[in-house]
mmCIF file of C-alpha atoms in Angstrom:
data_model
loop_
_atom_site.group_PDB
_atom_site.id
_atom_site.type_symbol
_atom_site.label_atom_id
_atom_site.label_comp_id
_atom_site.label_asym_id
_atom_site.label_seq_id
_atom_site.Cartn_x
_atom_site.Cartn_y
_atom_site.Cartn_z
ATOM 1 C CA UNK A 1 -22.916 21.408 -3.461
ATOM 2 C CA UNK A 2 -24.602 18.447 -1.795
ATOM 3 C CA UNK A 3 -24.496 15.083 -3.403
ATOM 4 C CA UNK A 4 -26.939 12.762 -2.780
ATOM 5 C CA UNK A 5 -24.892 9.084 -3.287
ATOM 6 C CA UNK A 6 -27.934 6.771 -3.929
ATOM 7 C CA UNK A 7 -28.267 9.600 -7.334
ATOM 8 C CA UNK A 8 -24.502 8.884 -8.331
ATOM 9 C CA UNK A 9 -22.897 6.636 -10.383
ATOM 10 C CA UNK A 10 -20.237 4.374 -8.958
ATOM 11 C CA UNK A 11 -16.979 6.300 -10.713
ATOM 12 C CA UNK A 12 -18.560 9.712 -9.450
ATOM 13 C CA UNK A 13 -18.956 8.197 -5.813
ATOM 14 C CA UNK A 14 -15.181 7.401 -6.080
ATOM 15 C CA UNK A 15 -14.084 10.502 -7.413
ATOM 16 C CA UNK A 16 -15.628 12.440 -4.328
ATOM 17 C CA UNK A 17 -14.563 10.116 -2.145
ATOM 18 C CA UNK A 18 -10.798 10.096 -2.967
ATOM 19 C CA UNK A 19 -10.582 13.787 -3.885
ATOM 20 C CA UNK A 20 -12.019 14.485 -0.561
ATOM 21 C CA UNK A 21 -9.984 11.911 1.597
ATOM 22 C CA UNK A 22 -6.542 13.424 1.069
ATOM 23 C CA UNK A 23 -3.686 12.660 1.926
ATOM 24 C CA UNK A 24 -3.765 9.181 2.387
ATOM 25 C CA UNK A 25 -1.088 6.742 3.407
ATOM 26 C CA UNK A 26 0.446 4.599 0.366
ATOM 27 C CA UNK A 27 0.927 0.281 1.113
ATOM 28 C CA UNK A 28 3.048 -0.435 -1.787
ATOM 29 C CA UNK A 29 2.693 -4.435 -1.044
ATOM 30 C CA UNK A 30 5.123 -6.902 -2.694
ATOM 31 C CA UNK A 31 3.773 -10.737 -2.899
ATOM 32 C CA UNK A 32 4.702 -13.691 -4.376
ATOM 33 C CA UNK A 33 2.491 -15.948 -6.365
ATOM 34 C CA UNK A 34 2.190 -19.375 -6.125
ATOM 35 C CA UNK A 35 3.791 -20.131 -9.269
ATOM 36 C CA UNK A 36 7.288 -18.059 -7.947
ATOM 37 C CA UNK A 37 6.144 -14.533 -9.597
ATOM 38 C CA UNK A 38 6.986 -11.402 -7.215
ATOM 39 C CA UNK A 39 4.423 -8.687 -7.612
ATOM 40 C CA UNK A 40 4.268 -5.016 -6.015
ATOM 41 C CA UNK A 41 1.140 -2.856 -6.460
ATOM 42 C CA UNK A 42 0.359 0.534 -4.482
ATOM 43 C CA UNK A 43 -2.778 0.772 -2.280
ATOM 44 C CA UNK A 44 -4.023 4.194 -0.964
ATOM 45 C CA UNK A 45 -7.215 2.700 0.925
ATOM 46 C CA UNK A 46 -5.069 1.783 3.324
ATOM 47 C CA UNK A 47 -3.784 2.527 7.673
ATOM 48 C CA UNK A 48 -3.178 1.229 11.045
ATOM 49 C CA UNK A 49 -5.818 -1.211 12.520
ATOM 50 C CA UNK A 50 -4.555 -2.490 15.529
ATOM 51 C CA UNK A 51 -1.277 -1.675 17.600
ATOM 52 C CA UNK A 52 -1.908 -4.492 20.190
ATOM 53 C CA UNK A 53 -1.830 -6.793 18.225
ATOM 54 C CA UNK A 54 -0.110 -5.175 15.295
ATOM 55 C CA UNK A 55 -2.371 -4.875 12.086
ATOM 56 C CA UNK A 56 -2.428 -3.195 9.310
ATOM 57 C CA UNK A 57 -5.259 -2.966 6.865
ATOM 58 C CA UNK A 58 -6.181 -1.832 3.164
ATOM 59 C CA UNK A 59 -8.667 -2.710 0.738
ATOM 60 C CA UNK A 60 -8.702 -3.182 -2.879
ATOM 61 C CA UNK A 61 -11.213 -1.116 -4.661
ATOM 62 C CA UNK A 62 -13.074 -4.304 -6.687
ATOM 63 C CA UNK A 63 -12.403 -4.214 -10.558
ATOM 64 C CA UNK A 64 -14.630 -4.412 -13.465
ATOM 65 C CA UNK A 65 -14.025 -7.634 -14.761
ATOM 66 C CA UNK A 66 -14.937 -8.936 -11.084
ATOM 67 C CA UNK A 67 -11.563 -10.706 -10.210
ATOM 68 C CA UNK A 68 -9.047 -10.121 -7.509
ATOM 69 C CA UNK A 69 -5.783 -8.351 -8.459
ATOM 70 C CA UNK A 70 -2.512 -9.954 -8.213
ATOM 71 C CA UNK A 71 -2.086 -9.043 -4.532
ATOM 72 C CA UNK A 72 -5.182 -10.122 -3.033
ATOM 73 C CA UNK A 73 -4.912 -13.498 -5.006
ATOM 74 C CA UNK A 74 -1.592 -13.560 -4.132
ATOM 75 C CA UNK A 75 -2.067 -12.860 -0.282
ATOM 76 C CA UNK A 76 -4.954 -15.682 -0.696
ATOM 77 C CA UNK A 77 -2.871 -18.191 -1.893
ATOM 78 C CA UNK A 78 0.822 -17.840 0.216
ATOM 79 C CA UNK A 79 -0.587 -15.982 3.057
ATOM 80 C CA UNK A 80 2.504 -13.342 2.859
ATOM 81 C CA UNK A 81 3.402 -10.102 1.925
ATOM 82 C CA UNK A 82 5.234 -6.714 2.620
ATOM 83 C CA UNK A 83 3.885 -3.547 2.819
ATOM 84 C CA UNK A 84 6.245 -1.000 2.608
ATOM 85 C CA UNK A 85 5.998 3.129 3.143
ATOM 86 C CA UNK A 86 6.972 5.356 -0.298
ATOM 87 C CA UNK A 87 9.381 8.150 0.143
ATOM 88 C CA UNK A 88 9.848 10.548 -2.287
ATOM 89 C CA UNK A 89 12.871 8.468 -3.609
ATOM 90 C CA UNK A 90 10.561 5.917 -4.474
ATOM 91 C CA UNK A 91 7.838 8.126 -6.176
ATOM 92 C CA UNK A 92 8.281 7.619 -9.463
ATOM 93 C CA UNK A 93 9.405 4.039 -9.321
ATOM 94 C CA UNK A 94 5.888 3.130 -7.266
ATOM 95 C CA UNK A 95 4.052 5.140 -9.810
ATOM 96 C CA UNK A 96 5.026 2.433 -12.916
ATOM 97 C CA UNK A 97 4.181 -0.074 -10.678
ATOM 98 C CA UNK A 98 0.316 1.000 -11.259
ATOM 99 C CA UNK A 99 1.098 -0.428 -14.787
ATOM 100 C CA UNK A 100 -1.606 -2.972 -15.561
ATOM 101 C CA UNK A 101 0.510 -6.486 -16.569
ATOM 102 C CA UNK A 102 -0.490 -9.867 -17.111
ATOM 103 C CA UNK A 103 -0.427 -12.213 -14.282
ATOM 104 C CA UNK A 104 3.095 -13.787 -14.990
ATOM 105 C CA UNK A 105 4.687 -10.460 -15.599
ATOM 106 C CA UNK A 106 6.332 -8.782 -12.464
ATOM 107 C CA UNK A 107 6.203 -5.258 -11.619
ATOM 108 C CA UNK A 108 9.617 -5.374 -10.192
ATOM 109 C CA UNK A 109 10.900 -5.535 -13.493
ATOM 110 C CA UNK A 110 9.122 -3.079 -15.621
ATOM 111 C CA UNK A 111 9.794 -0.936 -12.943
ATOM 112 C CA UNK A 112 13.233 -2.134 -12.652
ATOM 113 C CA UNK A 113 12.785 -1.415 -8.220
ATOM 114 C CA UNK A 114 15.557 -2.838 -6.925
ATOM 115 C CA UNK A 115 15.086 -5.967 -4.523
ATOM 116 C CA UNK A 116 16.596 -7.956 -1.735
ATOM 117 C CA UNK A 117 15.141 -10.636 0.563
ATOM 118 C CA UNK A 118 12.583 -10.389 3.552
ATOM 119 C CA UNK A 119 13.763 -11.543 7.044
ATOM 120 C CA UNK A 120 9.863 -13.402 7.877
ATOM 121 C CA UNK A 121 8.312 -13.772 4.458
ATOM 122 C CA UNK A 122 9.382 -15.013 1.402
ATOM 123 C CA UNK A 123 7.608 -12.163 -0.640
ATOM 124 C CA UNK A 124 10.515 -9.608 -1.866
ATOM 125 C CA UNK A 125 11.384 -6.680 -0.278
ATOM 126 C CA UNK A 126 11.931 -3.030 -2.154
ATOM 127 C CA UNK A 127 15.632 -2.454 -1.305
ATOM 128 C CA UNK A 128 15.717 1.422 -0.657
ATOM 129 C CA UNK A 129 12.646 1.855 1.226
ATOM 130 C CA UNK A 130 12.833 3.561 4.420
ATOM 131 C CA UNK A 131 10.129 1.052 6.563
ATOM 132 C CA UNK A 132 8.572 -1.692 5.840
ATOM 133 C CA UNK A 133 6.201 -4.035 7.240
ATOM 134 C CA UNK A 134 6.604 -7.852 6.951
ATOM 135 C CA UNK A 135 2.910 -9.495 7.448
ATOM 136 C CA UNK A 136 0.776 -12.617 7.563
ATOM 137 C CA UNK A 137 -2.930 -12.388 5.953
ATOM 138 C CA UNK A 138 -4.925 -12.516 8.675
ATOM 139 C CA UNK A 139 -8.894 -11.954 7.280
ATOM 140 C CA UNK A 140 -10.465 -10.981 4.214
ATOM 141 C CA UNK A 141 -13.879 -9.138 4.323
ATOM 142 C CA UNK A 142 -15.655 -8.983 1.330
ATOM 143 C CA UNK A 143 -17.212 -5.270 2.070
ATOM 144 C CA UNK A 144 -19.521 -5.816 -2.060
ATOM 145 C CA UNK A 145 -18.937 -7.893 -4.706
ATOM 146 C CA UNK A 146 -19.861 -5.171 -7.332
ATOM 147 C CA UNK A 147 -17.737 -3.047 -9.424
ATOM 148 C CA UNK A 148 -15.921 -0.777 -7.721
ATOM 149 C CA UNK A 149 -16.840 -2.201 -4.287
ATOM 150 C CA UNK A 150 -14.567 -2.953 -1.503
ATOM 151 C CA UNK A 151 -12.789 -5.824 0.094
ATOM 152 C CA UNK A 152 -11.001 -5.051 3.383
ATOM 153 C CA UNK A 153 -7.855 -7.099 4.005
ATOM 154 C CA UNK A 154 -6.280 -7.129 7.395
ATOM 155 C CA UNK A 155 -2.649 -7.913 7.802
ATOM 156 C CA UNK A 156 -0.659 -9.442 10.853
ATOM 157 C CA UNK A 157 2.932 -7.597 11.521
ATOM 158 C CA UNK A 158 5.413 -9.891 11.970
ATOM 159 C CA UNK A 159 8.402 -8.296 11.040
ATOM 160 C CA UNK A 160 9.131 -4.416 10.994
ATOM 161 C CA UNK A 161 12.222 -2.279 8.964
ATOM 162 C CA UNK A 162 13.276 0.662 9.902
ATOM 163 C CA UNK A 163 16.528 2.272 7.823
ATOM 164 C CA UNK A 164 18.868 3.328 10.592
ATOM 165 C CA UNK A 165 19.569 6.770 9.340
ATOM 166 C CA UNK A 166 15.393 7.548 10.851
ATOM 167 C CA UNK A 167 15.521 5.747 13.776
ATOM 168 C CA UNK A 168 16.818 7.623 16.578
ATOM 169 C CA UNK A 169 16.669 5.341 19.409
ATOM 170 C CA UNK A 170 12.804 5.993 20.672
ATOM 171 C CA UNK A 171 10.946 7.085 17.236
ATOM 172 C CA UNK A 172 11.033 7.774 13.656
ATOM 173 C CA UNK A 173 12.111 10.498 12.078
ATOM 174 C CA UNK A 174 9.324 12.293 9.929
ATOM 175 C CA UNK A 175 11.812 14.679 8.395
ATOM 176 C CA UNK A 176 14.221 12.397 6.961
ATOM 177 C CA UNK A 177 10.972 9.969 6.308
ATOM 178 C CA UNK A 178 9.786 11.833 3.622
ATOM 179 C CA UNK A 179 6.985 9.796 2.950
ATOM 180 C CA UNK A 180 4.421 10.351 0.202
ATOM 181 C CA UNK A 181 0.074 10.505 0.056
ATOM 182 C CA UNK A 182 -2.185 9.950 -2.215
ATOM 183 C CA UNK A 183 -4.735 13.101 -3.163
ATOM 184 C CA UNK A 184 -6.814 13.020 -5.643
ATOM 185 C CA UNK A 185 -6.285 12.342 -9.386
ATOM 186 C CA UNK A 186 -2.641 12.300 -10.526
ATOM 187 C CA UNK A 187 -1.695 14.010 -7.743
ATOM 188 C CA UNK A 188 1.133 12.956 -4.919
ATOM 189 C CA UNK A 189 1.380 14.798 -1.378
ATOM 190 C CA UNK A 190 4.766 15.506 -0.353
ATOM 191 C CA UNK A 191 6.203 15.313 3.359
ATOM 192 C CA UNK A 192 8.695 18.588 2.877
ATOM 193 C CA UNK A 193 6.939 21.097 4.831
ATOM 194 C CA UNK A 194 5.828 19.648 8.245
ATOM 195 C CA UNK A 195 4.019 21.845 10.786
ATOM 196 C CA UNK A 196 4.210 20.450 15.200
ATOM 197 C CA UNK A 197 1.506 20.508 17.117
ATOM 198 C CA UNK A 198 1.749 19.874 20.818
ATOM 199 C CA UNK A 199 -1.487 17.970 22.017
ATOM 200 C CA UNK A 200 -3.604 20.001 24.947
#
């Protein structure tokens, strides 16, 4: 088959695109609203920008109604959040967190994800998970202000958590990471069966 995009629909577009793109890296990104409410959503548009200096990026997928979700408001407004890396653990716990809620309602609780504080930011951090990233907003780029369009946010590293038990002195372990990807539909990717390559 051969799809011609300018003859698709928006929701048919995304359902190639993200059925096709697989696995991709989960940001589960806590914030903190102005008004003192902690808020976690996942984000699978989402990877490594920059090393030198470290930056992360993701975008939110625009919705419907035309306003930002929680986190990109959020991020607009206090300039802080964590982005942290879903293990299997975690799975089920990041999957609630997809739960639509009103603006003053916290994700953290109907998911009932354990918290403790961030060393760099006041924006919460998920207790149990295995790395996470600390970060400053750095830029916003507004990619289309239609439905289902894309705004790219970049993210400066300040801070960076690694649980001892994958950190063995010069890198981390992908075994005992047991992080998770996003494929297509309801479906997860699981890190259990890894295959080693040695580059030419």
């Amino acid at each position: 088959m051969i799809f011609n995009t300018s003859d698709l629909a928006a929701n048919e577009i995304y359902r190639l695109l993200v059925g096709g793109v697989t696995p991709r890296p989960i940001a589960w990104i806590s914030t903190l609203s102005k008004d003192g409410v902690a808020n976690i959503a996942p984000y699978s548009f989402f990877n490594v920008a920059s090393c030198n200096p470290p930056i992360l990026w993701y975008s939110q997928v625009n919705p419907r109604d035309g306003q930002n979700k929680d986190t990109l408001r959020n991020l607009i407004e206090t300039q802080q959040c964590v982005v942290h890396i879903v293990n299997t653990a975690l799975l089920e716990q990041m999957n609630l967190s997809c739960v639509s809620l009103p603006a003053e309602q916290s994700e953290f609780d109907f998911a009932q994800i354990e918290t403790e504080p961030s060393q760099t930011v006041l924006a919460l951090a998920v207790k149990h998970a295995p790395i996470r990233y600390e970060c400053h907003l750095r830029e916003v780029i507004e990619l289309s202000s239609l439905p289902s369009g894309g705004t790219a946010v970049l993210l400066d590293v300040k801070s960076i958590y690694v649980d001892d038990q994958l950190w063995d002195g010069r890198v981390i372990d992908q075994e005992k990471l047991q992080s998770v990807g996003k494929m297509g539909g309801d479906f997860y990717s699981l890190s259990t069966d890894l295959a080693t390559l040695a580059r030419p």
